[in-house]
mmCIF file of C-alpha atoms and ligand atoms in Angstrom:
data_model
loop_
_atom_site.group_PDB
_atom_site.id
_atom_site.type_symbol
_atom_site.label_atom_id
_atom_site.label_comp_id
_atom_site.label_asym_id
_atom_site.label_seq_id
_atom_site.Cartn_x
_atom_site.Cartn_y
_atom_site.Cartn_z
ATOM 1 C CA MET A 85 0.028 0.075 -0.091
ATOM 2 C CA GLY A 86 1.151 3.358 -0.960
ATOM 3 C CA MET A 87 0.932 4.905 2.825
ATOM 4 C CA ARG A 88 3.451 2.269 3.666
ATOM 5 C CA GLN A 89 6.081 4.384 1.831
ATOM 6 C CA LEU A 90 5.656 7.547 4.565
ATOM 7 C CA ALA A 91 8.679 7.110 6.512
ATOM 8 C CA ALA A 92 7.987 8.543 10.281
ATOM 9 C CA ALA A 93 9.371 9.044 13.477
ATOM 10 C CA VAL A 94 7.838 6.614 15.955
ATOM 11 C CA ASN A 95 6.407 8.290 19.139
ATOM 12 C CA VAL A 96 4.672 7.086 22.266
ATOM 13 C CA ILE A 97 1.592 9.194 22.890
ATOM 14 C CA SER A 98 0.401 8.946 26.458
ATOM 15 C CA VAL A 99 -2.376 10.429 28.970
ATOM 16 C CA MET A 100 -2.809 9.857 32.580
ATOM 17 C CA ALA A 101 -6.378 8.284 33.126
ATOM 18 C CA ASP A 102 -8.014 6.474 36.087
ATOM 19 C CA GLY A 103 -4.681 7.426 38.010
ATOM 20 C CA SER A 104 -2.589 5.327 35.690
ATOM 21 C CA PRO A 105 -0.347 6.241 32.581
ATOM 22 C CA HIS A 106 -1.468 5.032 29.215
ATOM 23 C CA GLY A 107 0.407 5.182 26.084
ATOM 24 C CA MET A 108 0.216 3.767 22.516
ATOM 25 C CA LEU A 109 2.773 3.734 19.873
ATOM 26 C CA ALA A 110 1.757 6.206 17.186
ATOM 27 C CA THR A 111 3.827 7.337 13.592
ATOM 28 C CA ALA A 112 0.730 9.999 12.767
ATOM 29 C CA VAL A 113 2.419 12.928 14.532
ATOM 30 C CA CYS A 114 3.054 16.090 12.837
ATOM 31 C CA SER A 115 4.555 19.488 13.754
ATOM 32 C CA VAL A 116 1.537 22.034 12.726
ATOM 33 C CA CYS A 117 3.224 25.773 13.296
ATOM 34 C CA ALA A 118 5.696 27.226 15.848
ATOM 35 C CA ALA A 119 3.525 30.208 16.817
ATOM 36 C CA PRO A 120 1.603 29.221 18.566
ATOM 37 C CA PRO A 121 3.487 25.906 19.030
ATOM 38 C CA THR A 122 1.225 22.971 17.761
ATOM 39 C CA LEU A 123 1.536 19.651 16.673
ATOM 40 C CA LEU A 124 -1.348 17.092 15.874
ATOM 41 C CA ILE A 125 -1.635 13.436 16.303
ATOM 42 C CA CYS A 126 -4.079 11.180 14.811
ATOM 43 C CA VAL A 127 -5.638 8.393 16.895
ATOM 44 C CA ASN A 128 -7.883 5.539 15.953
ATOM 45 C CA GLN A 129 -11.453 6.160 17.282
ATOM 46 C CA SER A 130 -11.177 2.190 18.535
ATOM 47 C CA ALA A 131 -7.967 2.740 20.210
ATOM 48 C CA SER A 132 -8.407 2.833 24.397
ATOM 49 C CA MET A 133 -6.850 6.007 24.470
ATOM 50 C CA HIS A 134 -8.936 7.777 22.163
ATOM 51 C CA ARG A 135 -11.824 8.759 24.881
ATOM 52 C CA ALA A 136 -9.242 9.355 27.584
ATOM 53 C CA ILE A 137 -7.351 11.931 25.348
ATOM 54 C CA ARG A 138 -10.692 13.865 24.955
ATOM 55 C CA GLU A 139 -11.832 13.671 28.634
ATOM 56 C CA ARG A 140 -8.333 14.622 30.037
ATOM 57 C CA GLY A 141 -7.762 17.275 27.533
ATOM 58 C CA HIS A 142 -4.030 16.517 27.416
ATOM 59 C CA PHE A 143 -1.616 14.395 25.999
ATOM 60 C CA GLY A 144 2.170 13.805 25.918
ATOM 61 C CA VAL A 145 4.444 12.821 23.053
ATOM 62 C CA SER A 146 7.497 10.996 23.503
ATOM 63 C CA VAL A 147 9.896 10.730 20.295
ATOM 64 C CA LEU A 148 11.864 7.378 20.437
ATOM 65 C CA ALA A 149 15.414 7.326 20.172
ATOM 66 C CA GLU A 150 16.878 4.459 17.606
ATOM 67 C CA HIS A 151 17.920 2.163 20.337
ATOM 68 C CA GLN A 152 14.291 2.286 21.891
ATOM 69 C CA PHE A 153 12.863 -0.247 19.570
ATOM 70 C CA GLU A 154 12.463 -2.737 22.112
ATOM 71 C CA THR A 155 10.408 -0.202 24.005
ATOM 72 C CA ALA A 156 8.165 0.241 20.766
ATOM 73 C CA HIS A 157 7.866 -3.427 20.708
ATOM 74 C CA HIS A 158 6.598 -3.455 24.263
ATOM 75 C CA PHE A 159 4.121 -0.785 23.549
ATOM 76 C CA MET A 160 2.344 -2.893 20.831
ATOM 77 C CA SER A 161 2.337 -6.194 22.681
ATOM 78 C CA LYS A 162 0.774 -5.248 26.204
ATOM 79 C CA VAL A 163 -2.678 -3.509 27.016
ATOM 80 C CA ALA A 164 -2.627 0.270 27.143
ATOM 81 C CA SER A 165 -2.613 0.432 31.056
ATOM 82 C CA GLU A 166 0.324 -2.146 31.325
ATOM 83 C CA ARG A 167 2.602 -0.446 29.007
ATOM 84 C CA PHE A 168 4.352 1.884 31.546
ATOM 85 C CA THR A 169 4.985 -1.094 33.921
ATOM 86 C CA THR A 170 8.416 -2.107 32.510
ATOM 87 C CA CYS A 171 9.781 1.343 31.619
ATOM 88 C CA ASP A 172 10.904 4.573 33.129
ATOM 89 C CA TRP A 173 8.683 7.239 32.940
ATOM 90 C CA ASP A 174 7.521 10.660 34.854
ATOM 91 C CA THR A 175 4.768 12.941 34.897
ATOM 92 C CA LEU A 176 4.689 16.519 32.726
ATOM 93 C CA ALA A 177 2.935 19.355 33.846
ATOM 94 C CA THR A 178 -0.562 18.390 32.444
ATOM 95 C CA GLY A 179 -0.170 15.308 34.070
ATOM 96 C CA ALA A 180 0.736 13.106 30.880
ATOM 97 C CA PRO A 181 3.413 10.596 31.238
ATOM 98 C CA ALA A 182 6.506 11.157 29.547
ATOM 99 C CA LEU A 183 8.571 8.121 28.569
ATOM 100 C CA ALA A 184 12.386 8.283 30.036
ATOM 101 C CA GLY A 185 15.380 8.100 27.429
ATOM 102 C CA ALA A 186 13.078 9.761 24.479
ATOM 103 C CA LEU A 187 14.783 12.441 22.434
ATOM 104 C CA VAL A 188 12.193 14.961 23.466
ATOM 105 C CA ASN A 189 8.877 14.838 25.421
ATOM 106 C CA PHE A 190 6.260 17.470 24.364
ATOM 107 C CA ASP A 191 3.548 18.272 26.921
ATOM 108 C CA CYS A 192 0.408 19.063 25.209
ATOM 109 C CA GLU A 193 -3.021 20.531 25.815
ATOM 110 C CA VAL A 194 -5.872 19.716 23.306
ATOM 111 C CA GLU A 195 -6.940 22.574 21.570
ATOM 112 C CA SER A 196 -9.217 21.490 19.072
ATOM 113 C CA GLU A 197 -10.085 17.947 17.174
ATOM 114 C CA VAL A 198 -11.315 16.999 13.775
ATOM 115 C CA ASN A 199 -12.819 13.607 12.926
ATOM 116 C CA VAL A 200 -11.518 11.970 9.676
ATOM 117 C CA GLY A 201 -13.213 8.695 8.726
ATOM 118 C CA THR A 202 -11.817 6.312 11.437
ATOM 119 C CA HIS A 203 -9.477 8.617 13.253
ATOM 120 C CA THR A 204 -9.548 11.812 15.348
ATOM 121 C CA ILE A 205 -7.229 14.344 14.857
ATOM 122 C CA TYR A 206 -5.986 16.050 17.925
ATOM 123 C CA PHE A 207 -4.567 19.252 17.856
ATOM 124 C CA GLY A 208 -2.080 19.814 20.572
ATOM 125 C CA ARG A 209 -0.704 23.277 21.974
ATOM 126 C CA VAL A 210 2.701 22.547 23.155
ATOM 127 C CA VAL A 211 2.901 24.077 26.881
ATOM 128 C CA ALA A 212 6.201 22.487 27.704
ATOM 129 C CA LEU A 213 8.812 20.275 26.084
ATOM 130 C CA ARG A 214 11.853 18.475 27.670
ATOM 131 C CA ARG A 215 14.868 17.839 25.167
ATOM 132 C CA ALA A 216 16.038 14.470 26.840
ATOM 133 C CA GLU A 217 18.416 12.919 24.904
ATOM 134 C CA ASN A 218 20.697 13.390 21.703
ATOM 135 C CA GLY A 219 21.076 10.873 18.749
ATOM 136 C CA PRO A 220 19.227 9.663 15.829
ATOM 137 C CA PRO A 221 15.470 8.877 15.907
ATOM 138 C CA LEU A 222 13.608 5.374 15.468
ATOM 139 C CA LEU A 223 11.959 5.490 12.215
ATOM 140 C CA TYR A 224 9.155 3.202 10.653
ATOM 141 C CA HIS A 225 8.990 2.563 7.102
ATOM 142 C CA ASP A 226 7.525 -0.234 5.018
ATOM 143 C CA GLY A 227 6.258 -2.155 8.059
ATOM 144 C CA ASN A 228 9.340 -2.283 9.813
ATOM 145 C CA TYR A 229 11.562 -0.274 12.049
ATOM 146 C CA ALA A 230 14.384 1.634 10.377
ATOM 147 C CA ALA A 231 17.523 3.734 11.320
ATOM 148 C CA LEU A 232 18.388 7.119 9.875
ATOM 149 C CA GLY A 233 21.653 6.505 7.216
ATOM 150 C CA GLN A 234 24.280 8.952 6.795
ATOM 151 C CA THR A 235 22.929 12.388 8.058
ATOM 152 C CA PRO A 236 23.018 14.722 6.709
ATOM 153 C CA LEU A 237 23.266 13.721 3.129
ATOM 154 C CA PRO A 238 26.568 15.476 1.674
ATOM 155 C CA GLY A 239 25.211 18.691 -0.110
ATOM 156 C CA MET A 240 21.822 18.059 1.022
ATOM 157 C CA ALA A 241 21.424 20.081 3.859
ATOM 158 C CA ALA A 242 17.717 21.331 3.948
ATOM 159 C CA LYS A 243 17.391 25.161 3.638
ATOM 160 C CA GLN A 244 15.441 26.738 6.207
ATOM 161 C CA CYS A 245 12.373 28.779 4.800
HETATM 162 C C1 FMN B 111 4.551 1.728 14.012
HETATM 163 C C2 FMN B 111 3.242 1.807 14.445
HETATM 164 C C3 FMN B 111 2.635 3.234 14.518
HETATM 165 C C4 FMN B 111 1.377 3.342 14.656
HETATM 166 N N1 FMN B 111 0.815 4.520 14.674
HETATM 167 C C5 FMN B 111 -0.824 4.718 15.012
HETATM 168 C C6 FMN B 111 -1.044 6.004 14.824
HETATM 169 O O1 FMN B 111 -0.463 7.265 14.377
HETATM 170 N N2 FMN B 111 -2.489 6.334 15.288
HETATM 171 C C7 FMN B 111 -3.174 5.152 15.876
HETATM 172 O O2 FMN B 111 -4.500 5.599 16.269
HETATM 173 N N3 FMN B 111 -2.723 4.016 15.852
HETATM 174 C C8 FMN B 111 -1.312 3.976 15.384
HETATM 175 N N4 FMN B 111 -0.579 2.464 15.495
HETATM 176 C C9 FMN B 111 -1.474 1.522 16.132
HETATM 177 C C10 FMN B 111 -1.425 1.697 17.713
HETATM 178 O O3 FMN B 111 -0.547 1.998 18.064
HETATM 179 C C11 FMN B 111 -2.453 0.197 18.458
HETATM 180 O O4 FMN B 111 -3.330 -0.150 17.210
HETATM 181 C C12 FMN B 111 -2.820 0.587 19.663
HETATM 182 O O5 FMN B 111 -2.086 -0.816 20.258
HETATM 183 C C13 FMN B 111 -4.207 0.300 19.632
HETATM 184 O O6 FMN B 111 -4.484 0.820 20.904
HETATM 185 P P1 FMN B 111 -5.054 -0.117 22.024
HETATM 186 O O7 FMN B 111 -4.244 -1.235 21.860
HETATM 187 O O8 FMN B 111 -4.293 0.655 23.083
HETATM 188 O O9 FMN B 111 -6.482 -0.321 22.000
HETATM 189 C C14 FMN B 111 0.637 2.260 15.314
HETATM 190 C C15 FMN B 111 1.030 1.130 15.255
HETATM 191 C C16 FMN B 111 2.425 0.831 14.931
HETATM 192 C C17 FMN B 111 3.096 -0.430 14.968
#
């Protein structure tokens, strides 16, 4: 399927609900604008976190580092309320859980939402961020986890606009 060719960073999106951290793996995460700082996440309406994000009005985004692919597997294999049991995490200002060892933890308040087919796009105002680690990100492409190759490509630095 064509959408498998959309290489993406791998993230854990998270919310605190019923006194417990809940999280799931997500690649449908995108920066929207810097003023005000806003990003979006696309969450399947059948996912256990969908209602929790709507009710709590916040979410965290932890951008996984390349070496965290086992954490990614772990987040896929367990039920949402058990996914934080074997990793280190702490709590951001909104109450959203933050995964330790991530490249960055975004702390977001839900600004608005739009339903598109099976998914809800949540727009989140970034109220705080923590730049935790340096290093390459974990990527997902064509059904597999992937790593960045040589970065940046020689002579191919992106121009800022
Ligand atoms: C690499 C990868 C990326 C994913 N990205 C998303 C995503 O962006 N949005 C989404 O709703 N589900 C995404 N999923 C699926 C959810 O992580 C998975 O269906 C989740 O376990 C469902 O939630 P639940 O088990 O808590 O109900 C992704 C799965 C994988 C393996």
